[in-house]
mmCIF file of C-alpha atoms in Angstrom:
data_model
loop_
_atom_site.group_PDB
_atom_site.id
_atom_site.type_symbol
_atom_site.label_atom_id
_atom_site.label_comp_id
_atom_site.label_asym_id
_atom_site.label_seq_id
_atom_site.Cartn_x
_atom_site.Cartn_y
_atom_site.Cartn_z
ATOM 1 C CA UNK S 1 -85.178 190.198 3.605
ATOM 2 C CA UNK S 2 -86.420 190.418 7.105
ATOM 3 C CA UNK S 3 -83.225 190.921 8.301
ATOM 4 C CA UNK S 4 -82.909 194.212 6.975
ATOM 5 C CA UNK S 5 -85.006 195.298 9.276
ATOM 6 C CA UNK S 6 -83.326 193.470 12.584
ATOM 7 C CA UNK S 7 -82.116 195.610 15.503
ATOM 8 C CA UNK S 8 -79.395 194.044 17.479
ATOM 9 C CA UNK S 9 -79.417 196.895 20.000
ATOM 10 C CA UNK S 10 -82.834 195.664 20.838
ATOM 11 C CA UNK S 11 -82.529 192.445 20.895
ATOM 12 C CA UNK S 12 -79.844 192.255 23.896
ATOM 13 C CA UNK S 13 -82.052 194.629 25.676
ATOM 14 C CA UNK S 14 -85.353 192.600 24.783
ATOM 15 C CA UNK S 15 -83.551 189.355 26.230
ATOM 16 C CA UNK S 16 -81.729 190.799 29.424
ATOM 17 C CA UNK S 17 -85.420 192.142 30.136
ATOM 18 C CA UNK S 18 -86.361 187.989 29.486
ATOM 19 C CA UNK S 19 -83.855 186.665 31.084
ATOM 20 C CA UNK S 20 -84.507 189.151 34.652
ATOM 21 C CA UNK S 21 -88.278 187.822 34.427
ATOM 22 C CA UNK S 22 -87.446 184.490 34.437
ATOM 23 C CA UNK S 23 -84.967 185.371 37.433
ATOM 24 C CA UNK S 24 -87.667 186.981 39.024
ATOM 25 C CA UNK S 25 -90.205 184.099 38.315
ATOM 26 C CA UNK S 26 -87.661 181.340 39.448
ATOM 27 C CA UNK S 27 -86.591 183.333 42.797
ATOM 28 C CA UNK S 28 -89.952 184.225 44.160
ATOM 29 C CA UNK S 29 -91.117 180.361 43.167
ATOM 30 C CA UNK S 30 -94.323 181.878 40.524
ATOM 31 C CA UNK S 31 -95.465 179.466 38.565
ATOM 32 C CA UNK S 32 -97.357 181.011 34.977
ATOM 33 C CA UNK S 33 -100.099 178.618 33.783
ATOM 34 C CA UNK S 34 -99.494 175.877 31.860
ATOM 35 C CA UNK S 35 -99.951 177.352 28.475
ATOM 36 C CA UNK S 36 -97.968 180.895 29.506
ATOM 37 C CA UNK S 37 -94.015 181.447 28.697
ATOM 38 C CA UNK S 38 -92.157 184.290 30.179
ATOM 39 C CA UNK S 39 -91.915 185.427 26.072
ATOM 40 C CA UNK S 40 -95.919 185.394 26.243
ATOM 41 C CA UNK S 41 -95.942 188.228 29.529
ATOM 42 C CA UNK S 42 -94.477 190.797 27.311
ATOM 43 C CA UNK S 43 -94.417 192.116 24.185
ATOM 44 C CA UNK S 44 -92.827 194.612 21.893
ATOM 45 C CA UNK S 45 -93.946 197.028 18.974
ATOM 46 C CA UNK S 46 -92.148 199.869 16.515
ATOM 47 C CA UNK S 47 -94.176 203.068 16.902
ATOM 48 C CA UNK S 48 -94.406 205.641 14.091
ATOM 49 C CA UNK S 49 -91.241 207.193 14.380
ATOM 50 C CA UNK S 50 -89.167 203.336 14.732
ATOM 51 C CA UNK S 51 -88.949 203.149 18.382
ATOM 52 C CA UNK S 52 -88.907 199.775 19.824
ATOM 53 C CA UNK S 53 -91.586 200.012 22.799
ATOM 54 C CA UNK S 54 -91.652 196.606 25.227
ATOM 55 C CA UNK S 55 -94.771 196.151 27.517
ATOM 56 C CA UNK S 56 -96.806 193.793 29.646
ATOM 57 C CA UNK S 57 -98.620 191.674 27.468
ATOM 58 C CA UNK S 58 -102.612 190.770 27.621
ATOM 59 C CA UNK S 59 -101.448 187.236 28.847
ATOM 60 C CA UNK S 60 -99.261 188.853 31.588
ATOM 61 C CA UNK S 61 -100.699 188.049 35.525
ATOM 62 C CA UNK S 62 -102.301 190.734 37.320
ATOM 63 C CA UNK S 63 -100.545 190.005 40.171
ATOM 64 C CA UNK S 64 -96.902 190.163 38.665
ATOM 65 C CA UNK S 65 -97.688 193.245 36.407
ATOM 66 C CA UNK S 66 -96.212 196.082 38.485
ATOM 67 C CA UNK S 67 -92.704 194.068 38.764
ATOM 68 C CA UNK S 68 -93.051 193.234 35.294
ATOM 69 C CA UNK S 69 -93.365 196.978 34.224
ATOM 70 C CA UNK S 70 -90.205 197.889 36.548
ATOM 71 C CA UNK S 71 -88.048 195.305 34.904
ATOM 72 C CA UNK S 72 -88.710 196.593 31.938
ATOM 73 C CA UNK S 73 -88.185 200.466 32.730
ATOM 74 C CA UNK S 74 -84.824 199.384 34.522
ATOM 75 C CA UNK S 75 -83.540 198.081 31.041
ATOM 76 C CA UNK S 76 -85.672 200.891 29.443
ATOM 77 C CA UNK S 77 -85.920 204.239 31.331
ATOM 78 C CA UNK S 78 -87.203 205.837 28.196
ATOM 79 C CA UNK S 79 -90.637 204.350 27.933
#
């Protein structure tokens, strides 16, 4: 029944936001720690009112975080 609650909007945007941090990652040769994906630097959540919000995750390097966050608000202005 999960699928009920599936947003395909979303989803593109969630993996064009993936798929620019691995660009990102690959171009300016970072390498995450062993046990890191680029899935586990950010994360998403449904607020109250059913907006999908996506954000730098715990896991997410200090170092990376403020190119992180603009990747996200290019494919997101609304956050």
């Amino acid at each position: 029944m999960s699928f009920i609650f599936k947003n395909e909007e979303f989803d593109k945007l969630f993996q064009k936001i993936l798929l620019d941090l691995e660009t990102y990652l690959e171009e300016y040769e970072i390498k995450l720690e062993d046990d890191i994906t680029v899935e586990d630097i950010v994360m998403w959540q449904r607020n109250r009112i059913g907006e999908y919000l996506v954000h730098p995750s715990d896991k997410c390097p200090k170092n990376i975080e403020p190119k992180v966050l603009a990747i996200i608000l290019k494919h997101n202005p609304n956050i």
